[in-house]
Amino acid sequence: MSASQPVTPSHDWPTTVAAESWEGAHPDEWSRRLGLPRLCLYQRVGSTNDVLRELAEAGAAAGTMVIAEFQSAGRGRGGSAWHAPEGKALLFSVLLRPRQAAGQEFLPGTAPLRIGLAVAQGLEQAAGVSTRIKWPNDVLVEAGGKVAGILCEGAVGGPDGYLVAGIGINVAQQPADWPDSLRPRATSLWLATGQRVPRGRVLQEVGRRLLPLLTAAAGPLEPRELEEIARRDALVGRPIAIDGLARGRACGIAEDGTLRIREVQERETRVAAGTVRVLAASGAPQTSTSP
Ligand code: BTN
């Protein structure tokens, strides 16, 4: 079996169907192009995160990637469903084994932001769009609309710790491809640019920016990273509320990956996780969480 052949998960996934090629190339060729140790390709899976999690627990190397054309149970943060019609999105998960650097705080909460920055920069290069990063896990296009989402799951901390980074990028969807509830907030590279952007090009541009993160220390965001994230921050200056935890004006992202919020009394608070609602100037909810 070659390094990149798909595995059949040990438990029963009637939805799992392997594929021989993706965008005209064999999985071994994709792993060579991307510089990854192993790439598994599926026509259908439940969720690429679940397939990769099983590989991770069996000891797969950092950089192992799972790509699927279709997910029957794709999910987003907070248990929400992730919708993508077959062949129109780039749906993949990549395995990170973050290191704990001596003398440095271990901050896995920085991973979705580092990955979000890699995705944002990769989309800018591949499609020529301007992007925004919406804490904690969304990539938007500057003109508005969510174009990508990131779902990090795993067991970090120990020597065998891992993080499965699931990434969904809307490449070729049209409005009719989303349910009514998501349509106003979602976009694709095709809708945003008016051009068909090859999925292979998107994968290569995003993939090469993920390489340095595969075994990197999960330490504080560096000044250069904070600056790149701040330039794309979709929330800064906006009135927001988070799950009853805090309400105020977003004032940036801190080096530990938390969202900084200036509350009404001008006191600054930091939130490590949650769903952001952007409020209208009146303080009423304007938009809800990610599609
Ligand atoms: C979000 O926006 O809440 C995160 C969405 C993450 C979707 C991707 S698609 C590939 C991977 N597999 C999943 O089931 N989810 C992630």
CSV table of C-alpha atoms and ligand atoms in Angstrom, one decimal:
chain,number,residue,atom,x,y,z
A,1,MET,CA,0.0,0.0,0.0
A,2,SER,CA,1.5,3.4,-1.0
A,3,ALA,CA,1.9,6.1,1.7
A,4,SER,CA,-1.1,8.0,0.6
A,5,GLN,CA,-3.7,5.2,0.1
A,6,PRO,CA,-6.9,5.8,2.0
A,7,VAL,CA,-7.5,3.7,5.0
A,8,THR,CA,-10.8,2.0,5.8
A,9,PRO,CA,-11.8,3.1,9.3
A,10,SER,CA,-12.1,0.3,11.7
A,11,HIS,CA,-15.7,1.1,12.6
A,12,ASP,CA,-18.6,1.0,10.3
A,13,TRP,CA,-19.0,4.1,8.2
A,14,PRO,CA,-21.4,3.3,5.4
A,15,THR,CA,-20.7,6.7,4.0
A,16,THR,CA,-17.0,6.2,3.5
A,17,VAL,CA,-16.0,5.7,-0.2
A,18,ALA,CA,-12.3,6.1,-1.3
A,19,ALA,CA,-11.3,8.0,-4.4
A,20,GLU,CA,-8.4,7.5,-6.9
A,21,SER,CA,-7.8,11.0,-7.8
A,22,TRP,CA,-8.6,14.6,-7.0
A,23,GLU,CA,-8.4,17.5,-9.5
A,24,GLY,CA,-6.7,15.2,-12.0
A,25,ALA,CA,-3.9,13.8,-9.7
A,26,HIS,CA,-3.4,10.7,-7.6
A,27,PRO,CA,-3.2,11.2,-3.8
A,28,ASP,CA,0.5,10.3,-3.9
A,29,GLU,CA,1.1,13.1,-6.4
A,30,TRP,CA,-0.8,15.6,-4.2
A,31,SER,CA,1.2,14.6,-1.1
A,32,ARG,CA,4.4,15.1,-3.2
A,33,ARG,CA,3.2,18.5,-4.4
A,34,LEU,CA,2.3,19.6,-0.9
A,35,GLY,CA,5.3,18.1,0.8
A,36,LEU,CA,3.1,16.0,3.2
A,37,PRO,CA,3.8,12.5,4.5
A,38,ARG,CA,0.5,11.0,3.6
A,39,LEU,CA,-2.7,12.1,1.9
A,40,CYS,CA,-6.0,10.1,1.9
A,41,LEU,CA,-8.6,10.9,-0.6
A,42,TYR,CA,-12.3,10.1,-0.4
A,43,GLN,CA,-15.3,10.6,-2.6
A,44,ARG,CA,-17.6,10.5,0.5
A,45,VAL,CA,-17.0,10.5,4.2
A,46,GLY,CA,-19.0,11.4,7.3
A,47,SER,CA,-16.5,14.1,8.4
A,48,THR,CA,-12.9,14.4,7.3
A,49,ASN,CA,-12.2,15.4,11.0
A,50,ASP,CA,-13.4,12.0,12.2
A,51,VAL,CA,-11.4,10.0,9.7
A,52,LEU,CA,-8.2,12.0,10.5
A,53,ARG,CA,-8.8,11.7,14.3
A,54,GLU,CA,-8.8,7.9,14.0
A,55,LEU,CA,-5.5,8.1,12.1
A,56,ALA,CA,-4.1,10.5,14.6
A,57,GLU,CA,-4.9,8.2,17.5
A,58,ALA,CA,-3.2,5.3,15.6
A,59,GLY,CA,0.0,7.4,15.5
A,60,ALA,CA,-0.2,9.2,12.1
A,61,ALA,CA,2.5,11.7,11.4
A,62,ALA,CA,2.0,15.5,11.5
A,63,GLY,CA,1.0,16.7,8.1
A,64,THR,CA,-1.3,13.7,7.3
A,65,MET,CA,-4.2,15.0,5.3
A,66,VAL,CA,-7.7,13.8,4.5
A,67,ILE,CA,-9.6,15.3,1.6
A,68,ALA,CA,-13.2,14.5,0.7
A,69,GLU,CA,-15.4,15.5,-2.2
A,70,PHE,CA,-18.5,15.2,0.0
A,71,GLN,CA,-19.2,14.9,3.7
A,72,SER,CA,-22.5,13.5,4.9
A,73,ALA,CA,-22.0,14.8,8.4
A,74,GLY,CA,-19.7,17.8,8.0
A,75,ARG,CA,-19.7,19.9,11.0
A,76,GLY,CA,-18.7,23.3,12.2
A,77,ARG,CA,-18.1,24.8,15.6
A,78,GLY,CA,-20.6,24.3,18.3
A,79,GLY,CA,-22.1,21.2,16.6
A,80,SER,CA,-23.5,23.2,13.7
A,81,ALA,CA,-23.7,21.4,10.3
A,82,TRP,CA,-21.3,22.3,7.5
A,83,HIS,CA,-23.0,22.3,4.1
A,84,ALA,CA,-21.1,21.8,0.9
A,85,PRO,CA,-22.4,20.2,-2.3
A,86,GLU,CA,-20.2,17.6,-3.9
A,87,GLY,CA,-17.2,18.9,-5.8
A,88,LYS,CA,-17.8,22.6,-5.1
A,89,ALA,CA,-15.8,23.1,-2.0
A,90,LEU,CA,-12.4,22.3,-0.7
A,91,LEU,CA,-13.0,20.1,2.3
A,92,PHE,CA,-10.0,18.7,4.2
A,93,SER,CA,-8.4,18.0,7.6
A,94,VAL,CA,-4.7,18.2,8.4
A,95,LEU,CA,-2.9,16.8,11.4
A,96,LEU,CA,-0.9,19.1,13.7
A,97,ARG,CA,1.3,17.8,16.5
A,98,PRO,CA,2.0,21.1,18.3
A,99,ARG,CA,5.1,21.2,20.4
A,100,GLN,CA,5.4,22.5,23.9
A,101,ALA,CA,8.5,24.8,23.9
A,102,ALA,CA,10.6,25.0,27.0
A,103,GLY,CA,9.9,28.1,29.0
A,104,GLN,CA,6.9,29.0,26.9
A,105,GLU,CA,3.2,28.9,27.7
A,106,PHE,CA,1.3,26.2,25.8
A,107,LEU,CA,-1.6,27.9,24.1
A,108,PRO,CA,-3.5,25.6,21.7
A,109,GLY,CA,-6.1,28.4,21.4
A,110,THR,CA,-3.8,30.2,19.1
A,111,ALA,CA,-4.0,27.4,16.5
A,112,PRO,CA,-7.3,28.4,14.8
A,113,LEU,CA,-6.0,31.9,14.4
A,114,ARG,CA,-2.7,30.8,12.9
A,115,ILE,CA,-4.5,28.4,10.6
A,116,GLY,CA,-7.0,31.2,9.8
A,117,LEU,CA,-4.2,33.5,8.8
A,118,ALA,CA,-2.7,30.8,6.6
A,119,VAL,CA,-6.1,30.2,4.9
A,120,ALA,CA,-6.7,34.0,4.5
A,121,GLN,CA,-3.2,34.5,2.9
A,122,GLY,CA,-3.6,31.4,0.8
A,123,LEU,CA,-6.9,32.6,-0.6
A,124,GLU,CA,-5.5,36.1,-1.3
A,125,GLN,CA,-2.8,34.5,-3.3
A,126,ALA,CA,-4.9,31.9,-5.1
A,127,ALA,CA,-7.9,34.0,-5.9
A,128,GLY,CA,-6.8,37.6,-5.6
A,129,VAL,CA,-9.5,38.4,-3.0
A,130,SER,CA,-9.0,40.6,0.1
A,131,THR,CA,-9.9,38.7,3.2
A,132,ARG,CA,-10.9,39.2,6.8
A,133,ILE,CA,-10.4,37.0,9.8
A,134,LYS,CA,-13.4,36.8,12.2
A,135,TRP,CA,-12.4,35.5,15.6
A,136,PRO,CA,-12.1,32.7,16.4
A,137,ASN,CA,-12.4,30.6,13.3
A,138,ASP,CA,-13.9,32.2,10.2
A,139,VAL,CA,-12.4,33.7,7.1
A,140,LEU,CA,-14.5,36.2,5.3
A,141,VAL,CA,-14.0,38.2,2.1
A,142,GLU,CA,-13.6,41.9,2.5
A,143,ALA,CA,-16.8,42.6,0.6
A,144,GLY,CA,-18.7,40.5,3.1
A,145,GLY,CA,-19.6,36.8,3.4
A,146,LYS,CA,-17.9,33.8,5.0
A,147,VAL,CA,-15.7,31.9,2.5
A,148,ALA,CA,-14.0,29.5,4.9
A,149,GLY,CA,-14.4,27.9,8.3
A,150,ILE,CA,-12.0,26.1,10.6
A,151,LEU,CA,-12.7,23.5,13.2
A,152,CYS,CA,-9.9,22.4,15.4
A,153,GLU,CA,-10.4,19.3,17.5
A,154,GLY,CA,-8.1,17.0,19.3
A,155,ALA,CA,-6.2,16.0,22.5
A,156,VAL,CA,-3.3,18.3,23.2
A,157,GLY,CA,-0.9,18.5,26.0
A,158,GLY,CA,0.8,15.0,26.3
A,159,PRO,CA,3.6,13.6,24.1
A,160,ASP,CA,1.1,12.1,21.7
A,161,GLY,CA,-1.0,15.2,21.6
A,162,TYR,CA,-2.6,16.2,18.4
A,163,LEU,CA,-4.9,18.7,16.8
A,164,VAL,CA,-7.1,17.9,13.8
A,165,ALA,CA,-7.6,21.1,11.8
A,166,GLY,CA,-10.6,20.8,9.6
A,167,ILE,CA,-10.9,23.4,6.9
A,168,GLY,CA,-13.8,24.0,4.6
A,169,ILE,CA,-13.4,26.5,1.8
A,170,ASN,CA,-16.3,27.6,-0.4
A,171,VAL,CA,-14.8,27.6,-3.9
A,172,ALA,CA,-17.6,27.2,-6.6
A,173,GLN,CA,-20.9,27.5,-4.8
A,174,GLN,CA,-23.7,29.7,-6.1
A,175,PRO,CA,-26.4,31.1,-3.8
A,176,ALA,CA,-28.8,28.2,-4.4
A,177,ASP,CA,-26.2,25.9,-2.9
A,178,TRP,CA,-26.9,27.2,0.6
A,179,PRO,CA,-30.0,26.8,2.7
A,180,ASP,CA,-32.1,30.0,3.1
A,181,SER,CA,-30.7,30.5,6.7
A,182,LEU,CA,-27.1,30.6,5.6
A,183,ARG,CA,-27.4,32.3,2.2
A,184,PRO,CA,-27.1,35.9,3.4
A,185,ARG,CA,-23.9,35.2,5.3
A,186,ALA,CA,-22.0,32.8,3.0
A,187,THR,CA,-20.0,33.4,-0.2
A,188,SER,CA,-17.6,31.4,-2.4
A,189,LEU,CA,-14.5,32.4,-4.3
A,190,TRP,CA,-16.5,32.2,-7.5
A,191,LEU,CA,-19.1,34.6,-6.2
A,192,ALA,CA,-16.5,36.9,-4.7
A,193,THR,CA,-14.3,37.1,-7.8
A,194,GLY,CA,-16.6,36.3,-10.7
A,195,GLN,CA,-14.0,33.8,-11.7
A,196,ARG,CA,-13.7,30.0,-11.4
A,197,VAL,CA,-10.7,29.4,-9.2
A,198,PRO,CA,-9.2,25.9,-9.5
A,199,ARG,CA,-9.4,24.0,-6.2
A,200,GLY,CA,-6.0,22.6,-6.7
A,201,ARG,CA,-4.5,26.1,-6.8
A,202,VAL,CA,-6.3,26.9,-3.6
A,203,LEU,CA,-5.1,23.8,-1.9
A,204,GLN,CA,-1.5,24.4,-2.9
A,205,GLU,CA,-1.5,28.0,-1.7
A,206,VAL,CA,-3.2,27.2,1.6
A,207,GLY,CA,-1.2,24.0,2.1
A,208,ARG,CA,2.2,25.5,1.8
A,209,ARG,CA,1.3,28.1,4.4
A,210,LEU,CA,0.2,25.3,6.8
A,211,LEU,CA,3.5,23.5,6.6
A,212,PRO,CA,5.3,25.6,9.1
A,213,LEU,CA,2.5,25.0,11.6
A,214,LEU,CA,2.5,21.2,11.6
A,215,THR,CA,4.9,20.7,14.5
A,216,ALA,CA,5.4,24.3,15.6
A,217,ALA,CA,5.3,25.3,19.2
A,218,ALA,CA,1.8,26.4,20.3
A,219,GLY,CA,3.2,29.5,21.9
A,220,PRO,CA,1.9,33.1,22.0
A,221,LEU,CA,1.2,34.8,18.7
A,222,GLU,CA,4.3,36.6,17.6
A,223,PRO,CA,4.2,40.4,16.8
A,224,ARG,CA,4.4,39.7,13.1
A,225,GLU,CA,1.4,37.3,13.3
A,226,LEU,CA,-0.6,39.7,15.5
A,227,GLU,CA,0.0,42.4,13.0
A,228,GLU,CA,-1.1,40.3,10.0
A,229,ILE,CA,-4.2,39.2,12.0
A,230,ALA,CA,-5.0,42.8,13.1
A,231,ARG,CA,-4.8,44.0,9.5
A,232,ARG,CA,-7.6,41.5,8.6
A,233,ASP,CA,-9.6,41.7,11.9
A,234,ALA,CA,-13.3,41.6,11.0
A,235,LEU,CA,-14.5,42.6,14.4
A,236,VAL,CA,-12.2,45.3,15.7
A,237,GLY,CA,-14.2,48.5,16.6
A,238,ARG,CA,-17.6,46.7,16.3
A,239,PRO,CA,-20.1,46.3,19.1
A,240,ILE,CA,-20.4,42.6,19.9
A,241,ALA,CA,-21.8,40.2,22.4
A,242,ILE,CA,-20.5,36.7,23.2
A,243,ASP,CA,-22.7,34.0,24.7
A,244,GLY,CA,-23.7,36.1,27.8
A,245,LEU,CA,-20.0,36.2,28.7
A,246,ALA,CA,-19.2,39.7,27.6
A,247,ARG,CA,-20.7,42.6,25.7
A,248,GLY,CA,-18.8,45.7,24.4
A,249,ARG,CA,-16.6,46.8,21.6
A,250,ALA,CA,-14.1,44.4,20.1
A,251,CYS,CA,-10.6,45.8,20.4
A,252,GLY,CA,-8.4,43.2,18.9
A,253,ILE,CA,-6.8,39.8,19.5
A,254,ALA,CA,-4.3,39.2,22.3
A,255,GLU,CA,-1.1,37.2,22.0
A,256,ASP,CA,-2.8,34.2,23.7
A,257,GLY,CA,-5.5,34.1,21.0
A,258,THR,CA,-8.2,35.6,23.2
A,259,LEU,CA,-10.6,38.2,21.9
A,260,ARG,CA,-10.2,41.6,23.6
A,261,ILE,CA,-13.4,43.4,24.4
A,262,ARG,CA,-13.8,46.9,25.8
A,263,GLU,CA,-17.0,46.8,28.0
A,264,VAL,CA,-19.4,49.6,28.4
A,265,GLN,CA,-17.6,50.8,31.6
A,266,GLU,CA,-14.3,51.0,29.5
A,267,ARG,CA,-13.0,47.9,31.4
A,268,GLU,CA,-11.2,45.5,29.1
A,269,THR,CA,-12.1,41.8,29.3
A,270,ARG,CA,-10.8,38.8,27.3
A,271,VAL,CA,-12.7,35.9,26.0
A,272,ALA,CA,-11.1,32.5,25.1
A,273,ALA,CA,-14.0,30.8,23.3
A,274,GLY,CA,-17.5,31.5,22.2
A,275,THR,CA,-19.9,32.6,19.4
A,276,VAL,CA,-19.7,36.3,18.5
A,277,ARG,CA,-22.8,38.3,17.6
A,278,VAL,CA,-22.1,41.6,15.9
A,279,LEU,CA,-24.6,44.1,17.3
A,280,ALA,CA,-26.2,47.0,15.5
A,281,ALA,CA,-25.2,50.4,16.9
A,282,SER,CA,-28.3,50.3,19.1
A,283,GLY,CA,-27.0,47.2,20.8
A,284,ALA,CA,-29.5,44.8,19.2
A,285,PRO,CA,-28.2,41.7,17.4
A,286,GLN,CA,-27.4,42.3,13.7
A,287,THR,CA,-25.9,39.0,12.6
A,288,SER,CA,-25.5,35.8,14.3
A,289,THR,CA,-22.7,33.2,14.2
A,290,SER,CA,-20.9,31.6,11.3
A,291,PRO,CA,-22.8,29.7,8.5
B,1,BTN,C1,-17.1,26.5,11.3
B,1,BTN,O1,-17.2,27.4,10.5
B,1,BTN,O2,-17.8,26.4,12.3
B,1,BTN,C2,-16.0,25.4,11.0
B,1,BTN,C3,-16.3,24.7,9.7
B,1,BTN,C4,-15.3,23.6,9.4
B,1,BTN,C5,-15.7,22.7,8.2
B,1,BTN,C6,-14.7,21.8,7.9
B,1,BTN,S1,-15.0,20.9,6.3
B,1,BTN,C7,-13.7,19.8,6.6
B,1,BTN,C8,-13.7,19.5,8.1
B,1,BTN,N1,-14.6,18.4,8.4
B,1,BTN,C9,-15.7,18.8,9.1
B,1,BTN,O3,-16.6,18.0,9.4
B,1,BTN,N2,-15.6,20.1,9.4
B,1,BTN,C10,-14.4,20.7,8.9
